[in-house]
Tab-separated table of C-alpha atoms and ligand atoms in Angstrom:
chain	number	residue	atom	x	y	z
A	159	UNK	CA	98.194	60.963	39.187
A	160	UNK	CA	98.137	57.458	41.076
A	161	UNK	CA	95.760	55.557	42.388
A	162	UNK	CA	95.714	57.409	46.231
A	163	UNK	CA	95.743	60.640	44.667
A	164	UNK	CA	93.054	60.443	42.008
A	165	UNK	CA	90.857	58.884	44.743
A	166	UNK	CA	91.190	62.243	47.080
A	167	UNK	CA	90.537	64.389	44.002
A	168	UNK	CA	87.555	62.132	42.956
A	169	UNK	CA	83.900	63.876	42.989
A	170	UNK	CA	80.343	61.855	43.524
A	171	UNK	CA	78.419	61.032	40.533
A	172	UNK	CA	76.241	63.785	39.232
A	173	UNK	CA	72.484	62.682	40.425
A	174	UNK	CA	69.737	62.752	37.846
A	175	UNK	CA	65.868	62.722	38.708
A	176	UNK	CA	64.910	60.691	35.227
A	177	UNK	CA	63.434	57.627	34.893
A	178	UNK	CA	65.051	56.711	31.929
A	179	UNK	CA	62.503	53.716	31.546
A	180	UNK	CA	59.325	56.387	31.960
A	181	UNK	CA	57.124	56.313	28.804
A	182	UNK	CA	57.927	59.815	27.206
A	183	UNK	CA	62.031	58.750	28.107
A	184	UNK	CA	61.388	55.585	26.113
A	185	UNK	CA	59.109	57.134	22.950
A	186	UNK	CA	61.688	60.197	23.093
A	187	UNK	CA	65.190	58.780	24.622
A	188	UNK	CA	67.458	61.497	22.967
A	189	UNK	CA	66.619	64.316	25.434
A	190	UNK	CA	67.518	62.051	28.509
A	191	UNK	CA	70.437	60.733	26.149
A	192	UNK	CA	71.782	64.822	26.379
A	193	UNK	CA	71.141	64.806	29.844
A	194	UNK	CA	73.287	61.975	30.590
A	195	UNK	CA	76.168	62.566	28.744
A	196	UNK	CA	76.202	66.378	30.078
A	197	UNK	CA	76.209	64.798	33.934
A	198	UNK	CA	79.999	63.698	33.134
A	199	UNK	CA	81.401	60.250	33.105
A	200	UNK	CA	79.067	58.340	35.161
A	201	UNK	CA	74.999	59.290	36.580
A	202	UNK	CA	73.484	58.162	39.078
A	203	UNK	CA	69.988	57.837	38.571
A	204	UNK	CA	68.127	58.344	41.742
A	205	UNK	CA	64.669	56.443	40.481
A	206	UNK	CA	66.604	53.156	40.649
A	207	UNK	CA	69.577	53.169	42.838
A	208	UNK	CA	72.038	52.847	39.888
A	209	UNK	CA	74.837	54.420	37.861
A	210	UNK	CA	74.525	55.089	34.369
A	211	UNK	CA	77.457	55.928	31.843
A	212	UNK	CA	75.933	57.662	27.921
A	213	UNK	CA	79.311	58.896	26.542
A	214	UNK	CA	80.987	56.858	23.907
A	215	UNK	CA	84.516	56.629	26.587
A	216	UNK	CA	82.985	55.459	29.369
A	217	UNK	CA	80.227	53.433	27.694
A	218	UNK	CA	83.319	51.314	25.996
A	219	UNK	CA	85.214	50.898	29.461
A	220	UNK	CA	81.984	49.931	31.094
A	221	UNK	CA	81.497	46.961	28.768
A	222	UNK	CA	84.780	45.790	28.006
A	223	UNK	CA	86.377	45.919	31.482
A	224	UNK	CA	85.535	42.964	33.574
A	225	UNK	CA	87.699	43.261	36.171
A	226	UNK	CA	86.158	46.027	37.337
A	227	UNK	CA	82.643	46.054	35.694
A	228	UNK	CA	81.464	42.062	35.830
A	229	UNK	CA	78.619	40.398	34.056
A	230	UNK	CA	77.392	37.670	36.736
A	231	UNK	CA	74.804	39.635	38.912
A	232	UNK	CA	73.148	40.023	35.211
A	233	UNK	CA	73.059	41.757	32.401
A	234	UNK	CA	69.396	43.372	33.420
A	235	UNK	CA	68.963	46.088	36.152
A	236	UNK	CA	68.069	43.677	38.662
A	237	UNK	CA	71.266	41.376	40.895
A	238	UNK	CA	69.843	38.010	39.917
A	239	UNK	CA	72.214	36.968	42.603
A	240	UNK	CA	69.161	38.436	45.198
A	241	UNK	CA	66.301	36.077	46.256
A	242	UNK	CA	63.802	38.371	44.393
A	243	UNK	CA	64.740	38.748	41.412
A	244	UNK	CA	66.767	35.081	40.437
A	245	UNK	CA	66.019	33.513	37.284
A	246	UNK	CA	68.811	30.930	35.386
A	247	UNK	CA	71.395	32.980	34.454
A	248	UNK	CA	72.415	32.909	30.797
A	249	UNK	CA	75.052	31.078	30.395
A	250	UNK	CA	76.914	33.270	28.045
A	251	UNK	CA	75.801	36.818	28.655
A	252	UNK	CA	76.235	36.073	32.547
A	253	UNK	CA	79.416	34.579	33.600
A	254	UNK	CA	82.897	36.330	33.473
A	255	UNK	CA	86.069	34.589	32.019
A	256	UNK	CA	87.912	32.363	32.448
A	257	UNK	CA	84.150	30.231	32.221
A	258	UNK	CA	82.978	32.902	29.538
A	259	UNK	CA	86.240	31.959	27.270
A	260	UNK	CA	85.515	28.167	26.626
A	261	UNK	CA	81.812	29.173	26.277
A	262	UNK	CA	82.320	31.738	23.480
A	263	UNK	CA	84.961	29.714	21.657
A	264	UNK	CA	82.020	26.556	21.675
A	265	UNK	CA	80.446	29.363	20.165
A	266	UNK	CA	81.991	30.899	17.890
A	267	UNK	CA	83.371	27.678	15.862
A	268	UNK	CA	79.364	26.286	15.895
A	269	UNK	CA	78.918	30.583	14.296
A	270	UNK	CA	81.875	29.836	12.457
A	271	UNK	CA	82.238	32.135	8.786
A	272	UNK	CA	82.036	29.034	6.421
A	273	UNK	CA	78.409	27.874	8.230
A	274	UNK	CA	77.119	31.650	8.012
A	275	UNK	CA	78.201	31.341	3.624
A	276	UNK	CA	76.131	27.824	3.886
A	277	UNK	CA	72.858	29.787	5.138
A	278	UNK	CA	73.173	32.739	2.545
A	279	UNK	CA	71.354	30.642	-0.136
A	280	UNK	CA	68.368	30.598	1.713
A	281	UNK	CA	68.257	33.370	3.655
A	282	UNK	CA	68.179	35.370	0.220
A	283	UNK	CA	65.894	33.039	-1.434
A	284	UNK	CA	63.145	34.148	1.583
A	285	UNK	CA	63.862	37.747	1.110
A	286	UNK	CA	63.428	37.716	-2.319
A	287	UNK	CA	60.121	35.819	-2.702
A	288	UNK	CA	59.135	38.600	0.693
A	289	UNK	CA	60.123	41.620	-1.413
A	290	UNK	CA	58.568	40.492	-4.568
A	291	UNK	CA	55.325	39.985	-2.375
A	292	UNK	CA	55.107	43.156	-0.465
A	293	UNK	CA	56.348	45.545	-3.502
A	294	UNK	CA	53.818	44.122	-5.212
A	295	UNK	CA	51.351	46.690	-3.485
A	296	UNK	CA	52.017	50.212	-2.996
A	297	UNK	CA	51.793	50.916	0.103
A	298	UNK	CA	53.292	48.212	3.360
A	299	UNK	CA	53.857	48.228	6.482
A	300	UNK	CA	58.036	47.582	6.896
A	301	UNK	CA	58.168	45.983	10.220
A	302	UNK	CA	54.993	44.117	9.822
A	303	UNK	CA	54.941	43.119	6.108
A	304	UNK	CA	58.541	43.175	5.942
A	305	UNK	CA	61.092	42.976	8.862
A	306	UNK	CA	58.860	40.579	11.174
A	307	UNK	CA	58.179	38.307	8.911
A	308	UNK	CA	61.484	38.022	7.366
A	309	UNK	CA	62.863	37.564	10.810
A	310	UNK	CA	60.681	35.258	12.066
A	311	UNK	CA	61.145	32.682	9.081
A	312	UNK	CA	65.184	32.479	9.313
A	313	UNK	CA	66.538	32.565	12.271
A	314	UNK	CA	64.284	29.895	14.205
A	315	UNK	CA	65.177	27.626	11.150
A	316	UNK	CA	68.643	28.054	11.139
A	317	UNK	CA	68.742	27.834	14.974
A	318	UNK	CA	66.527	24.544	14.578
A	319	UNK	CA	63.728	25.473	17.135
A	320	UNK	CA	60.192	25.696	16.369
A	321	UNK	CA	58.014	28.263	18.358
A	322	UNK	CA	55.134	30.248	16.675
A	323	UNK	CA	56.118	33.588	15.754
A	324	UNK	CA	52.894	35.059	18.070
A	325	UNK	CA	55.020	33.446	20.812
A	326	UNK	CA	58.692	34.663	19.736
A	327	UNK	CA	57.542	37.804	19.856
A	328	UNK	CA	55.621	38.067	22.891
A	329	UNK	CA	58.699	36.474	24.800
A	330	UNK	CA	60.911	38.764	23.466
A	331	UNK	CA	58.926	41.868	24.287
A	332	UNK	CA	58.723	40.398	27.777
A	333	UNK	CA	62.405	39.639	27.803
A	334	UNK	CA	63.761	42.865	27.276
A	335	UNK	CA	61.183	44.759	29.528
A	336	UNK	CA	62.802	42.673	31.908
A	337	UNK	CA	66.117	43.608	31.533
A	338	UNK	CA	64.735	47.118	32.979
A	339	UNK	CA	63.072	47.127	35.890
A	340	UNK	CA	59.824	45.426	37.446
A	341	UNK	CA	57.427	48.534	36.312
A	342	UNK	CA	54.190	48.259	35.228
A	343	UNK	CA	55.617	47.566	31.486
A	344	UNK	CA	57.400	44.557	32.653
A	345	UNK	CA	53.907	42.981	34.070
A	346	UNK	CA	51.872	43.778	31.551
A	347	UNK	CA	54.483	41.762	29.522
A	348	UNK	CA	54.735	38.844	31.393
A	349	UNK	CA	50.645	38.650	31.877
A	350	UNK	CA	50.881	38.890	27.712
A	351	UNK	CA	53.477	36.325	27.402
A	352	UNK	CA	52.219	33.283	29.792
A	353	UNK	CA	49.840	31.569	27.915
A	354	UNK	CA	53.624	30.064	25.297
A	355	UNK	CA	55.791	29.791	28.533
A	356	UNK	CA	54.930	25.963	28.474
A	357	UNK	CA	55.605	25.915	24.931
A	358	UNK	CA	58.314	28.239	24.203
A	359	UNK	CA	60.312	26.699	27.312
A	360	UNK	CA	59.944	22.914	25.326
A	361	UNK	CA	61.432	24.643	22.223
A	362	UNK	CA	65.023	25.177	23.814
A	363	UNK	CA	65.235	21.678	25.299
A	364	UNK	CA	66.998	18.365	23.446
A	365	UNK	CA	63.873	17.149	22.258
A	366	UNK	CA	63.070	20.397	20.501
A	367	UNK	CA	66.233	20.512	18.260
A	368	UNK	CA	65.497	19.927	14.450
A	369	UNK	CA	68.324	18.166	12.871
A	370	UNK	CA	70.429	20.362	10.985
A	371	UNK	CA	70.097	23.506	13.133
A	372	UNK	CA	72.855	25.283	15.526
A	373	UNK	CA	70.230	24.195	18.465
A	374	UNK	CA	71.642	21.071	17.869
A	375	UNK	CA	75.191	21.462	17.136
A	376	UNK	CA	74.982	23.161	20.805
A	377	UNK	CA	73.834	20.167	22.090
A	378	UNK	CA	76.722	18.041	20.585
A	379	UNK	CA	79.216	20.830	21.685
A	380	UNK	CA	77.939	19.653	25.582
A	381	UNK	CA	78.553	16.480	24.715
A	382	UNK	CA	81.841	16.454	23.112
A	383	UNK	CA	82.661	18.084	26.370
A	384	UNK	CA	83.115	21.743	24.573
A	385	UNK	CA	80.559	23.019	26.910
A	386	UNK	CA	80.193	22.462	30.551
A	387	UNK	CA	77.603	19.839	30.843
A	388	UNK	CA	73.740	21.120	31.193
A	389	UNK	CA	74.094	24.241	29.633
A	390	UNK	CA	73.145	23.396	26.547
A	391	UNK	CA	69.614	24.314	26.821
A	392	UNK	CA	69.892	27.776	28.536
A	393	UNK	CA	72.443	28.723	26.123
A	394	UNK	CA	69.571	27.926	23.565
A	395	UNK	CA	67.760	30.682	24.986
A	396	UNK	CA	70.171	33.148	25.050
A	397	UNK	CA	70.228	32.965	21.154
A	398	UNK	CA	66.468	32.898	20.799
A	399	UNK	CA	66.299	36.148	23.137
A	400	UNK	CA	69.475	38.048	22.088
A	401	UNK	CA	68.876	37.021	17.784
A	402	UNK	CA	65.169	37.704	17.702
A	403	UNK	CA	64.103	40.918	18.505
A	404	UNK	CA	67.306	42.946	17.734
A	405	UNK	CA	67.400	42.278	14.843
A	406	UNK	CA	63.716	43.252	13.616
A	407	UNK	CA	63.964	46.584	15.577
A	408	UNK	CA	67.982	47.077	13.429
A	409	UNK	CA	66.178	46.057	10.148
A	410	UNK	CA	63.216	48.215	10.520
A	411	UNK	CA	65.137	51.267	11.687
A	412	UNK	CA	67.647	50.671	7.934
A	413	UNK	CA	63.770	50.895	6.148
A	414	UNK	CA	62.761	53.950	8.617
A	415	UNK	CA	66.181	55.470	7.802
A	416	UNK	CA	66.273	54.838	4.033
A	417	UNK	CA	62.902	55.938	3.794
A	418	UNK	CA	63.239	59.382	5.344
A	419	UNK	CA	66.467	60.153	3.246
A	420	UNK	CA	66.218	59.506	-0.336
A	421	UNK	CA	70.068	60.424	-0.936
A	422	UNK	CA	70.873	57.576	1.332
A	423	UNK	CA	68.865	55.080	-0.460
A	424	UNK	CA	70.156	56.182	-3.615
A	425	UNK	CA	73.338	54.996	-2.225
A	426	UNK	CA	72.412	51.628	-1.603
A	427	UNK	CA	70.050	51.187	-4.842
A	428	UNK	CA	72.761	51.945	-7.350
A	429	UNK	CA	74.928	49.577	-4.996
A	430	UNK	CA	72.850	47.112	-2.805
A	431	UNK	CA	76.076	46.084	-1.839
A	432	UNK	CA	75.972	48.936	0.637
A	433	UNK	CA	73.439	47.352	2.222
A	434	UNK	CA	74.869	46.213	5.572
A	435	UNK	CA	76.515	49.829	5.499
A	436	UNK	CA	73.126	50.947	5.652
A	437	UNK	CA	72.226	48.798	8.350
A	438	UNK	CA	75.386	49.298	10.466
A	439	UNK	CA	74.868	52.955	10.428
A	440	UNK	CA	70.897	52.699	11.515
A	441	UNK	CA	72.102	50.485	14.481
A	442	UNK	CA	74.396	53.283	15.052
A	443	UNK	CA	72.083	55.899	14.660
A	444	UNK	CA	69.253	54.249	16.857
A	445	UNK	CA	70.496	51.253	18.892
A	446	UNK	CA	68.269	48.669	19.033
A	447	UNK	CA	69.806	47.128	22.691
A	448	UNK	CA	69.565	50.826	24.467
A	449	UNK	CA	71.409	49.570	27.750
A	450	UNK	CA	72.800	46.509	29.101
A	451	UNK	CA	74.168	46.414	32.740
A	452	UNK	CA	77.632	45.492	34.417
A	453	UNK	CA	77.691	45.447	38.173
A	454	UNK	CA	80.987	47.486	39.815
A	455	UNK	CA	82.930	45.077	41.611
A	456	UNK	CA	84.112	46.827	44.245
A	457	UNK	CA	84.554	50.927	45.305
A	458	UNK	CA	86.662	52.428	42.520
A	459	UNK	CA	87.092	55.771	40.748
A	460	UNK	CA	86.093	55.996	37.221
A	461	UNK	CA	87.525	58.685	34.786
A	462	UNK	CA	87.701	61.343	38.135
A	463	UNK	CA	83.958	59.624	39.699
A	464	UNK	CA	83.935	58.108	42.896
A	465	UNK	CA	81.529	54.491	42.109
A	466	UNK	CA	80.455	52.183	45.113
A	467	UNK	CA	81.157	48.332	45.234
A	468	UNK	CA	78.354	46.353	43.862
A	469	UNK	CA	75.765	48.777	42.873
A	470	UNK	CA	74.372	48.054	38.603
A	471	UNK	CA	75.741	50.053	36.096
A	472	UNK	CA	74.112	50.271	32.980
A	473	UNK	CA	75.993	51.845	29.719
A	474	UNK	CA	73.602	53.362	27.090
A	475	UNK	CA	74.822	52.126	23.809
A	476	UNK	CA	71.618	54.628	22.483
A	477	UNK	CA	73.218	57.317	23.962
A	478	UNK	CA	77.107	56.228	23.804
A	479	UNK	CA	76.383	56.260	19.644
A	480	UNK	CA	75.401	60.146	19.247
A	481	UNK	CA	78.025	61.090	21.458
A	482	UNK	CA	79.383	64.329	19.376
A	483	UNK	CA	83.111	63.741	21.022
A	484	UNK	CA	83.339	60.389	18.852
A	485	UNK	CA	80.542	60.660	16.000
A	486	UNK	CA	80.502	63.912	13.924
A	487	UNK	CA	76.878	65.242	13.353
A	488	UNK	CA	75.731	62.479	15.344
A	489	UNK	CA	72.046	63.095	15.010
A	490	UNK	CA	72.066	62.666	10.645
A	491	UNK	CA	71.958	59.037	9.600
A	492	UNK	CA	75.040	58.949	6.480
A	493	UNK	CA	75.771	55.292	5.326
A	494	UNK	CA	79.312	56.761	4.423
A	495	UNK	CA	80.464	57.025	7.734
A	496	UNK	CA	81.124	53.684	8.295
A	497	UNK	CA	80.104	53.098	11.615
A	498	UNK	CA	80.986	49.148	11.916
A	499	UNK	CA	83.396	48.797	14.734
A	500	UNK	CA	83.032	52.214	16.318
A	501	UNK	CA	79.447	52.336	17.526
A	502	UNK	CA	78.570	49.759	20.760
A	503	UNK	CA	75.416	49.095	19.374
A	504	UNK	CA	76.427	45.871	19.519
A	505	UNK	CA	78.440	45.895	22.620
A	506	UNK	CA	81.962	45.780	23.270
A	507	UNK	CA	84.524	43.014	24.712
A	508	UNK	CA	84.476	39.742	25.730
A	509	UNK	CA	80.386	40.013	25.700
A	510	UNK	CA	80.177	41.650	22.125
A	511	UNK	CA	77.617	40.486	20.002
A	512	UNK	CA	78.610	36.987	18.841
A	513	UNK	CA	75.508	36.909	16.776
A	514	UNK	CA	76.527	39.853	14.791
A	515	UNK	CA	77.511	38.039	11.370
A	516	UNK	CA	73.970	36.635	11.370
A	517	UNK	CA	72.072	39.978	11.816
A	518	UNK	CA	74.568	41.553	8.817
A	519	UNK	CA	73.398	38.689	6.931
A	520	UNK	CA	69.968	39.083	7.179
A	521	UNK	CA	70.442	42.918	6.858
A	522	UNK	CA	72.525	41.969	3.614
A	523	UNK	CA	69.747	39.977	2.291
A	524	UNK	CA	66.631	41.448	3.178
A	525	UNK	CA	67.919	45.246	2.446
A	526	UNK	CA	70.015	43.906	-0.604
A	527	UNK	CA	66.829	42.238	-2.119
A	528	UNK	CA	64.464	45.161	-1.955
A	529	UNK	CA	67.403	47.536	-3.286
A	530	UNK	CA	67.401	45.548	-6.347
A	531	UNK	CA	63.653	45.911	-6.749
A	532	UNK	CA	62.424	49.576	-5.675
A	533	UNK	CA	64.111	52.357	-7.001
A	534	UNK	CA	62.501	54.650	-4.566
A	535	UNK	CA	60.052	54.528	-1.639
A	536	UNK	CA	58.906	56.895	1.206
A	537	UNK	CA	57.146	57.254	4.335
A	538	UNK	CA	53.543	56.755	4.355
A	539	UNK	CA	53.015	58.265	7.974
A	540	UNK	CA	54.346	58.583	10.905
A	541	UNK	CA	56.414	55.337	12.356
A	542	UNK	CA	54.994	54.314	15.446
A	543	UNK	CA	57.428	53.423	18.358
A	544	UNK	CA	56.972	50.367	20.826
A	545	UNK	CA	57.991	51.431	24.299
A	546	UNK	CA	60.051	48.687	25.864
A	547	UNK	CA	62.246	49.044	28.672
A	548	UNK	CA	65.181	48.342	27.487
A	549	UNK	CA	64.946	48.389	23.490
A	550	UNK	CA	64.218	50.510	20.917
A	551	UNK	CA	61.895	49.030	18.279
A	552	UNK	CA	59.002	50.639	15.766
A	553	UNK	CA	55.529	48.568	15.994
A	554	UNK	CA	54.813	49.369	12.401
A	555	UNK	CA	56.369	51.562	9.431
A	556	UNK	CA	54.273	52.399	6.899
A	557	UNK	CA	55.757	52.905	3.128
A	558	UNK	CA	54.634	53.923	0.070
A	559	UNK	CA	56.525	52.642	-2.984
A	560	UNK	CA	56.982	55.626	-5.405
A	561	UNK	CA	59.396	54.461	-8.027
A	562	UNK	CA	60.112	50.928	-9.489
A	563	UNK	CA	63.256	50.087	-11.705
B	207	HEM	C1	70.904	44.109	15.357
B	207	HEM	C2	71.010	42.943	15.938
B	207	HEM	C3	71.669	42.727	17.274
B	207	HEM	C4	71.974	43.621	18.255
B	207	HEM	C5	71.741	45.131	18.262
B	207	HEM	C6	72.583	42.875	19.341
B	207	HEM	C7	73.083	43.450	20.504
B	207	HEM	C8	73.902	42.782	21.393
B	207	HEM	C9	74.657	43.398	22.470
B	207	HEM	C10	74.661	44.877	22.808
B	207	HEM	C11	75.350	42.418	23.114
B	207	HEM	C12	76.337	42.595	24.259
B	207	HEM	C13	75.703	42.415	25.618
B	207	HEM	C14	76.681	42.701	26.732
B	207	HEM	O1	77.395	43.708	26.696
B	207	HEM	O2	76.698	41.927	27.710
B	207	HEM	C15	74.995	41.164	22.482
B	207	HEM	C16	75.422	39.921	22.889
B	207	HEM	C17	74.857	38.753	22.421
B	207	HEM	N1	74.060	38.602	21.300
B	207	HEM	FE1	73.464	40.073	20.083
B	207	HEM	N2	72.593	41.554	19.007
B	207	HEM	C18	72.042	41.417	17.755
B	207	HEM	C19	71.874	40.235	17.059
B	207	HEM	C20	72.054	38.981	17.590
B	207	HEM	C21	71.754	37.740	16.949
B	207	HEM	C22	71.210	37.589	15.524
B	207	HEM	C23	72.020	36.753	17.863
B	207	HEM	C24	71.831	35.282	17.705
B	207	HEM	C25	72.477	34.538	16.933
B	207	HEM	C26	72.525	37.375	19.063
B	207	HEM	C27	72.917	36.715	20.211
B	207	HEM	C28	73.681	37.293	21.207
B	207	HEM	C29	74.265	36.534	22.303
B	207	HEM	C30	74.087	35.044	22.589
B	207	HEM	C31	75.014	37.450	23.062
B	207	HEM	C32	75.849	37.174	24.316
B	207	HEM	C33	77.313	37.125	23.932
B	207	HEM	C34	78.263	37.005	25.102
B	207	HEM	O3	77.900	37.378	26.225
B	207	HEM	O4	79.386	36.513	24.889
B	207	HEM	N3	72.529	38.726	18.862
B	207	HEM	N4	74.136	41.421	21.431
């Protein structure tokens, strides 16, 4: 079929009533998840005035394809490019190449593989001296004994900023409420948040960059004239919202995962080399990002769906990762599936995740460290879920240690 004909046979968008960023959606997304992904190839979701794609195909197109799908009305639900809802666009996440290209290649030569090796050392030597702490009791709580903690220690050193953890947290719960829309959630967020804007904004400029730390190797980058000049700073940002809170909601859902299936762990004890397997397949199996947002350039057809010009399209990487047509038994978390590369929990294209290495790192570290140490552990309750618009993430995890080595 060409182009004329497959826009006569094209059909509207199947409408869905859902509010996918409604409190029971967001404590319980897998329901809506099914809904989607039965609709077709692309939803649109009356609440909000958008289109949203949940299977794996579409999902993929959606955030690869920049000519027809583009980044710089935002990666949120709301067009920053409106008077009401501006704020400084990131300078990564929200531009569309050619400027992406020089930005990412700044990027990924400051991320390069040999300065990831250099932080191993001490990224393990803070996971150890964490596990050996918390296993020292029975019973913990993994996200806040564990996971936070661990988080919140390396990655603001070896990004070179200095912000309290209360207030990298706070920001970050505020930051991805607002990549959903301006509900209630979102507010309540921002109201929690203001008292470290003053502070966490000071973090992120020059003056704020410890010696040693990528922070400041950005900074050099803009003035070497690898990155467009005042940039610098904003780009900062991006890192301390897109490393930050990802990462603790990917690491706590490995614990929630290995916890709840004792054949898995086994896996990883008896090899804690297995241990970014683990977390791979966790991302995969609840995806920390749950949507991120294109906007369609102009009126096209996608995959047989007739999409208007300049409307937001968000792709569900939550939903994209149990579809059934590319994920067998989508639903059972199994380390030997080897998910790395085939889930978009971490995105997909030019705008994939360039902070990837350094969340298998930690996962490597933190997972591989308390592998060597417990030799089994389980679920002490329930794990409690912290709605957020637009991430998944557990508030606490409580474990009980039931075996040591
Ligand atoms: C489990 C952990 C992580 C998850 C699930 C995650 C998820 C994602 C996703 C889905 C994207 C693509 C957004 C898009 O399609 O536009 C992305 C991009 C990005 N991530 Fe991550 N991320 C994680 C860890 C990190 C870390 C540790 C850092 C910091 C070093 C980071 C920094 C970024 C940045 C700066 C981008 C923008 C890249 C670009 O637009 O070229 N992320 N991440």
């Amino acid at each position: 079929m060409d182009v004329a004909e497959q826009e006569v046979m094209a059909r509207e968008p199947a409408t869905l009533a859902t509010d996918p960023f409604s409190e029971s959606v967001l404590l319980d997304p897998y329901p809506f998840f099914d809904e989607l992904r039965a609709a077709g190839p692309v939803a649109y979701l009356a609440a909000w005035d958008i289109y949203a794609v949940g299977n794996h195909a579409e999902a993929e197109i959606v955030a690869s394809d920049y000519e027809r799908f583009h980044s710089r009305a935002g990666m949120a639900m709301a067009d920053i490019r409106r008077p009401d809802a501006w704020r400084t666009p990131s300078p990564i996440s929200e531009v569309d190449p050619p400027e992406h290209t020089a930005i990412r290649r700044a990027m990924n030569r400051i991320l390069s593989p040999a300065v990831l090796r250099g932080w191993k050392q001490a990224f393990a030597e803070e996971a150890e001296a964490l596990v050996a702490r918390v296993v020292s009791r029975d019973e913990f709580d993994g996200v806040r004994d564990l996971v936070e903690p661990f988080v919140a220690s390396v990655f603001p050193s070896v990004l070179g900023v200095k912000i309290p953890a209360e207030a990298f947290l706070l920001v970050g719960q505020m930051n991805f409420n607002q990549m959903g829309p301006n509900n209630e959630r979102t507010k309540a967020s921002v109201a929690a948040a203001e008292p470290w804007f003053e502070q966490y904004e000071a973090a992120f400029q020059r003056e704020g960059a410890i010696p040693g730390g990528f922070a400041e190797k950005i900074f050099e980058a803009e003035d070497a004239g690898d990155l467009p000049a005042g940039i610098a700073a904003p780009l900062v940002r991006s890192f301390i919202r897109g490393g930050v809170d990802t990462t603790i909601a990917g690491l706590g859902f490995t614990f929630n995962q290995l916890a709840q299936n004792p054949d898995q762990y086994a896996i990883v004890h008896r090899d804690p080399s297995r241990s970014m397997a683990a977390f791979e397949e966790a991302i995969r199996h609840e995806a920390p990002a749950q949507v991120v947002f294109r906007t369609v350039k102009e009126d096209i057809v996608l995959n047989g769906v007739r999409l208007k010009g300049d409307r937001k399209i968000g792709y569900f990487m939550g939903a994209a990762n149990r579809d059934a047509a590319k994920f067998e038994d989508p639903d059972r978390y199994r380390i030997e599936r080897m998910s790395a590369g085939a889930h978009l929990a971490l995105g997909r294209g030019v705008h994939v995740c360039v902070g990837q290495q350094i969340a298998r790192l930690e996962a490597d570290c933190l997972v591989g460290a308390f592998a060597r140490r417990v030799a089994g552990f389980e679920p002490a309750g329930a794990p409690l879920y912290r709605p957020t618009n637009a991430l998944r993430t557990l508030e606490s995890l409580p474990l009980r240690i039931t075996v040591r080595p």
